[in-house]
Tab-separated table of C-alpha atoms in Angstrom:
chain	number	residue	atom	x	y	z
M	721	MET	CA	-3.259	13.387	-13.308
M	722	SER	CA	-0.979	11.800	-10.801
M	723	SER	CA	2.514	13.207	-10.529
M	724	GLN	CA	3.946	10.988	-7.704
M	725	LEU	CA	4.478	7.214	-8.047
M	726	LEU	CA	5.782	4.366	-6.032
M	727	LEU	CA	6.896	1.475	-8.349
M	728	VAL	CA	7.292	-1.825	-6.680
M	729	LEU	CA	8.825	-4.524	-8.897
M	730	ALA	CA	9.249	-8.132	-7.877
M	731	PRO	CA	11.104	-10.835	-9.823
M	732	SER	CA	8.140	-13.126	-10.055
M	733	TRP	CA	4.405	-13.514	-8.984
M	734	SER	CA	5.514	-15.790	-6.035
M	735	ALA	CA	8.435	-13.516	-4.841
M	736	THR	CA	8.298	-12.267	-1.327
M	737	THR	CA	10.835	-9.609	-1.799
M	738	ALA	CA	10.829	-6.577	-4.191
M	739	ARG	CA	12.414	-3.165	-4.848
M	740	LEU	CA	10.681	0.169	-4.509
M	741	GLN	CA	11.534	3.259	-6.614
M	742	ARG	CA	9.871	6.704	-6.261
M	743	TYR	CA	9.072	8.746	-9.338
M	744	ALA	CA	7.767	12.324	-9.858
M	745	ARG	CA	6.853	14.268	-12.960
M	746	ALA	CA	5.727	17.703	-13.842
M	747	ALA	CA	2.760	18.357	-16.028
M	748	GLY	CA	3.325	16.995	-19.549
M	749	ASP	CA	6.763	15.617	-18.507
M	750	THR	CA	8.133	12.078	-18.183
M	751	TRP	CA	8.700	10.355	-14.950
M	752	GLN	CA	11.912	11.002	-13.033
M	753	ALA	CA	13.437	8.693	-10.348
M	754	VAL	CA	13.494	10.228	-6.895
M	755	GLY	CA	16.231	9.046	-4.461
M	756	PRO	CA	17.618	5.567	-4.350
M	757	GLU	CA	15.912	2.206	-4.755
M	758	MET	CA	14.485	0.760	-1.507
M	759	PRO	CA	14.220	-2.925	-0.688
M	760	ALA	CA	10.718	-4.193	0.277
M	761	THR	CA	8.911	-7.276	1.337
M	762	LEU	CA	5.610	-8.642	0.039
M	763	GLY	CA	3.014	-11.161	0.963
M	764	ARG	CA	4.029	-14.600	2.100
M	765	ALA	CA	2.413	-15.951	-1.140
M	766	GLY	CA	3.651	-13.192	-3.448
M	767	LEU	CA	1.346	-11.162	-5.615
M	768	ALA	CA	-2.158	-11.472	-7.215
M	769	TRP	CA	-4.214	-8.990	-9.044
M	770	GLY	CA	-5.911	-6.493	-6.805
M	771	ARG	CA	-8.902	-4.233	-7.311
M	772	GLY	CA	-7.654	-0.756	-8.004
M	773	LEU	CA	-7.436	1.955	-10.711
M	774	HIS	CA	-6.446	-0.569	-13.385
M	775	PRO	CA	-8.777	-2.568	-15.630
M	776	ALA	CA	-9.663	-6.087	-14.739
M	777	MET	CA	-6.798	-8.457	-15.541
M	778	ALA	CA	-6.603	-12.069	-16.480
M	779	GLY	CA	-4.920	-14.224	-13.853
M	780	ALA	CA	-5.244	-14.964	-10.112
M	781	ALA	CA	-7.214	-12.364	-8.187
M	782	LYS	CA	-6.382	-11.532	-4.593
M	783	ARG	CA	-8.659	-12.819	-1.921
M	784	GLU	CA	-9.112	-12.333	1.842
M	785	GLY	CA	-6.463	-14.347	3.741
M	786	ASP	CA	-4.509	-15.538	0.626
M	787	GLY	CA	-1.143	-14.020	1.835
M	788	ARG	CA	-0.776	-12.092	-1.357
M	789	ALA	CA	0.043	-8.422	-1.944
M	790	PRO	CA	-2.219	-6.814	-4.626
M	791	ALA	CA	-0.743	-6.242	-8.031
M	792	GLY	CA	-1.964	-3.228	-10.135
M	793	ILE	CA	-2.452	0.513	-9.776
M	794	PHE	CA	-3.729	1.942	-6.469
M	795	ALA	CA	-4.344	5.344	-4.941
M	796	LEU	CA	-2.583	6.115	-1.598
M	797	THR	CA	-5.197	7.802	0.431
M	798	GLY	CA	-3.832	8.328	3.899
M	799	LEU	CA	-1.305	7.760	6.696
M	800	PHE	CA	-1.416	6.301	9.999
M	801	GLY	CA	1.116	5.850	12.921
M	802	TYR	CA	1.761	5.663	16.578
M	803	GLY	CA	2.786	9.302	17.104
M	804	ALA	CA	0.945	12.547	16.573
M	805	ASP	CA	1.065	14.395	13.327
M	806	ASP	CA	4.260	16.341	13.315
M	807	GLY	CA	3.113	18.686	10.558
M	808	ARG	CA	5.326	17.102	7.984
M	809	PHE	CA	2.683	14.924	6.399
M	810	ARG	CA	0.808	15.941	3.285
M	811	LEU	CA	-1.711	13.113	3.289
M	812	PRO	CA	-4.564	12.781	5.796
M	813	TYR	CA	-2.889	11.304	8.982
M	814	VAL	CA	-4.686	9.284	11.703
M	815	THR	CA	-2.954	8.514	15.113
M	816	ALA	CA	-3.469	4.891	16.168
M	817	ARG	CA	-5.499	4.595	19.387
M	818	PRO	CA	-6.402	1.382	21.351
M	819	GLY	CA	-9.828	1.283	19.731
M	820	LEU	CA	-8.706	1.874	16.103
M	821	LYS	CA	-9.265	-1.245	14.042
M	822	CYS	CA	-9.263	-2.246	10.486
M	823	VAL	CA	-12.041	-4.673	9.728
M	824	ASP	CA	-11.197	-7.773	7.865
M	825	ASP	CA	-14.436	-9.711	8.271
M	826	PRO	CA	-16.200	-9.748	4.797
M	827	ALA	CA	-19.598	-10.130	6.552
M	828	SER	CA	-19.273	-6.702	8.165
M	829	ARG	CA	-20.724	-3.442	6.822
M	830	HIS	CA	-17.361	-2.030	7.752
M	831	TYR	CA	-15.246	-4.441	5.777
M	832	ASN	CA	-11.919	-2.925	4.596
M	833	CYS	CA	-12.444	0.237	6.720
M	834	LEU	CA	-10.541	1.844	9.574
M	835	VAL	CA	-13.061	2.354	12.495
M	836	ASP	CA	-12.935	3.419	16.140
M	837	ALA	CA	-14.567	0.554	18.026
M	838	ALA	CA	-15.683	3.059	20.656
M	839	ASP	CA	-17.917	4.763	18.086
M	840	GLN	CA	-19.460	1.661	16.610
M	841	THR	CA	-21.521	-1.385	17.589
M	842	PRO	CA	-19.152	-4.081	16.349
M	843	ASP	CA	-20.681	-6.319	13.662
M	844	TRP	CA	-17.378	-7.955	12.930
M	845	SER	CA	-15.788	-11.190	14.057
M	846	SER	CA	-12.223	-10.301	13.107
M	847	CYS	CA	-10.169	-7.165	12.760
M	848	GLU	CA	-6.652	-5.804	12.943
M	849	ASP	CA	-5.475	-3.711	15.857
M	850	MET	CA	-3.947	-0.465	14.464
M	851	LEU	CA	-2.041	0.126	17.792
M	852	ARG	CA	0.228	-2.849	17.947
M	853	ALA	CA	2.710	-3.989	20.593
M	854	ASP	CA	5.471	-4.101	17.880
M	855	ALA	CA	6.664	-1.426	15.412
M	856	ARG	CA	4.959	-2.683	12.249
M	857	TYR	CA	2.346	0.192	12.254
M	858	GLU	CA	4.662	2.863	13.714
M	859	ILE	CA	4.073	4.541	10.284
M	860	GLY	CA	2.111	3.472	7.307
M	861	ALA	CA	0.091	4.420	4.374
M	862	VAL	CA	-3.341	3.085	3.286
M	863	VAL	CA	-3.457	1.430	-0.127
M	864	ALA	CA	-6.861	1.788	-1.828
M	865	HIS	CA	-7.248	-1.853	-2.777
M	866	ASN	CA	-10.826	-3.155	-3.023
M	867	HIS	CA	-12.075	0.351	-2.145
M	868	ALA	CA	-15.304	2.187	-2.625
M	869	PRO	CA	-17.069	-0.028	-2.807
M	870	ALA	CA	-15.338	-2.930	-1.094
M	871	HIS	CA	-16.305	-6.318	-2.567
M	872	PRO	CA	-16.611	-8.911	0.243
M	873	GLY	CA	-13.744	-11.412	0.311
M	874	ALA	CA	-11.618	-9.563	-2.310
M	875	GLY	CA	-8.966	-8.526	0.291
M	876	SER	CA	-8.798	-5.846	3.016
M	877	CYS	CA	-6.466	-3.769	5.216
M	878	VAL	CA	-3.654	-3.427	2.719
M	879	PHE	CA	-0.987	-1.056	3.808
M	880	LEU	CA	2.604	0.071	3.278
M	881	HIS	CA	4.185	-0.273	6.675
M	882	VAL	CA	7.475	-1.067	8.650
M	883	TRP	CA	8.917	-4.517	8.016
M	884	GLU	CA	9.716	-7.119	10.706
M	885	SER	CA	12.937	-7.855	8.830
M	886	PRO	CA	14.264	-7.610	5.254
M	887	THR	CA	13.419	-11.173	4.700
M	888	THR	CA	10.225	-11.638	6.537
M	889	PRO	CA	7.168	-11.613	4.315
M	890	THR	CA	3.940	-9.998	5.213
M	891	ALA	CA	0.212	-11.259	5.415
M	892	GLY	CA	-0.433	-9.279	2.121
M	893	CYS	CA	0.978	-5.841	2.694
M	894	THR	CA	4.092	-4.269	1.332
M	895	ALA	CA	6.697	-3.526	3.987
M	896	LEU	CA	9.892	-1.448	4.183
M	897	GLY	CA	12.537	-0.519	6.653
M	898	ARG	CA	11.464	1.995	9.296
M	899	ASP	CA	13.678	4.909	7.933
M	900	ASP	CA	12.485	4.315	4.305
M	901	MET	CA	8.840	4.209	5.391
M	902	PHE	CA	9.081	7.569	7.302
M	903	GLU	CA	10.853	9.032	4.216
M	904	ILE	CA	8.066	7.916	1.934
M	905	ALA	CA	5.271	9.052	4.259
M	906	ARG	CA	6.826	12.496	4.454
M	907	TRP	CA	7.417	12.651	0.641
M	908	LEU	CA	3.821	11.750	-0.311
M	909	ASP	CA	1.629	14.705	-1.190
M	910	GLY	CA	-2.108	14.326	-1.525
M	911	ALA	CA	-2.316	17.291	-3.964
M	912	ARG	CA	-0.181	15.224	-6.392
M	913	GLN	CA	-2.511	12.234	-6.287
M	914	PRO	CA	0.225	9.626	-5.358
M	915	ARG	CA	-0.120	6.149	-6.794
M	916	LEU	CA	1.369	2.731	-5.909
M	917	VAL	CA	2.051	0.305	-8.822
M	918	GLN	CA	3.030	-3.171	-7.965
M	919	LEU	CA	3.957	-5.719	-10.558
M	920	PRO	CA	6.210	-8.665	-11.230
M	921	ASP	CA	8.890	-7.970	-13.826
M	922	ASP	CA	7.276	-9.808	-16.722
M	923	ALA	CA	3.947	-7.824	-16.216
M	924	TYR	CA	5.908	-4.563	-15.989
M	925	ALA	CA	7.612	-5.258	-19.279
M	926	ARG	CA	4.144	-5.772	-21.033
M	927	LEU	CA	2.402	-2.901	-19.323
M	928	GLN	CA	4.909	-0.206	-19.075
M	929	GLY	CA	3.826	1.506	-22.296
M	930	PRO	CA	0.027	0.913	-22.029
M	931	TRP	CA	-0.118	2.046	-18.358
M	932	ASP	CA	2.437	5.197	-18.939
M	933	LEU	CA	4.852	3.726	-16.348
M	934	PRO	CA	8.369	4.984	-15.978
M	935	ARG	CA	11.098	3.391	-18.069
M	936	ARG	CA	13.581	1.356	-16.216
């Protein structure tokens, strides 16, 4: 059972900004808020249902290149960043290197995977560089959307990462201020099976009980 949760709520499906609240619970207990609410930015086209731990949902589904962040329940499986692991992370951590890529080509056998190009014969026509010239990926977390197995074209390379600005949307990720992103990365604990839940307010009101989500 998960005992760590990041709850991201947006005012509508088309919203590009949201608020994130951390929650934790002991076994058999209710969710308790941890720390203050944090502002976040979403995809330039808002939200659409992703492929995660939730059942299939009626409505628009996330697709590759649609500019939407995935809605639903997702595992948070790892961290990445520009620096070395400082020993304060409790999820698997990967240091970005020049060859580290996230493959977003649906035709590749590595679709929606982090790979080191030096260890592979590239079969992709497009990918994301994980070592960027800006600070977007200075610290980030991997969101297990469309994961194991990945369905070609259902969306890839979805992360929590550092925002460009509080009003600049993403290509389909969820972004936060640098200090908030570092705080989240050091709080997440793999032993507690951390989850990300992203929903617009109307879907949260409908699913809070059935999905055992925190009360607001």
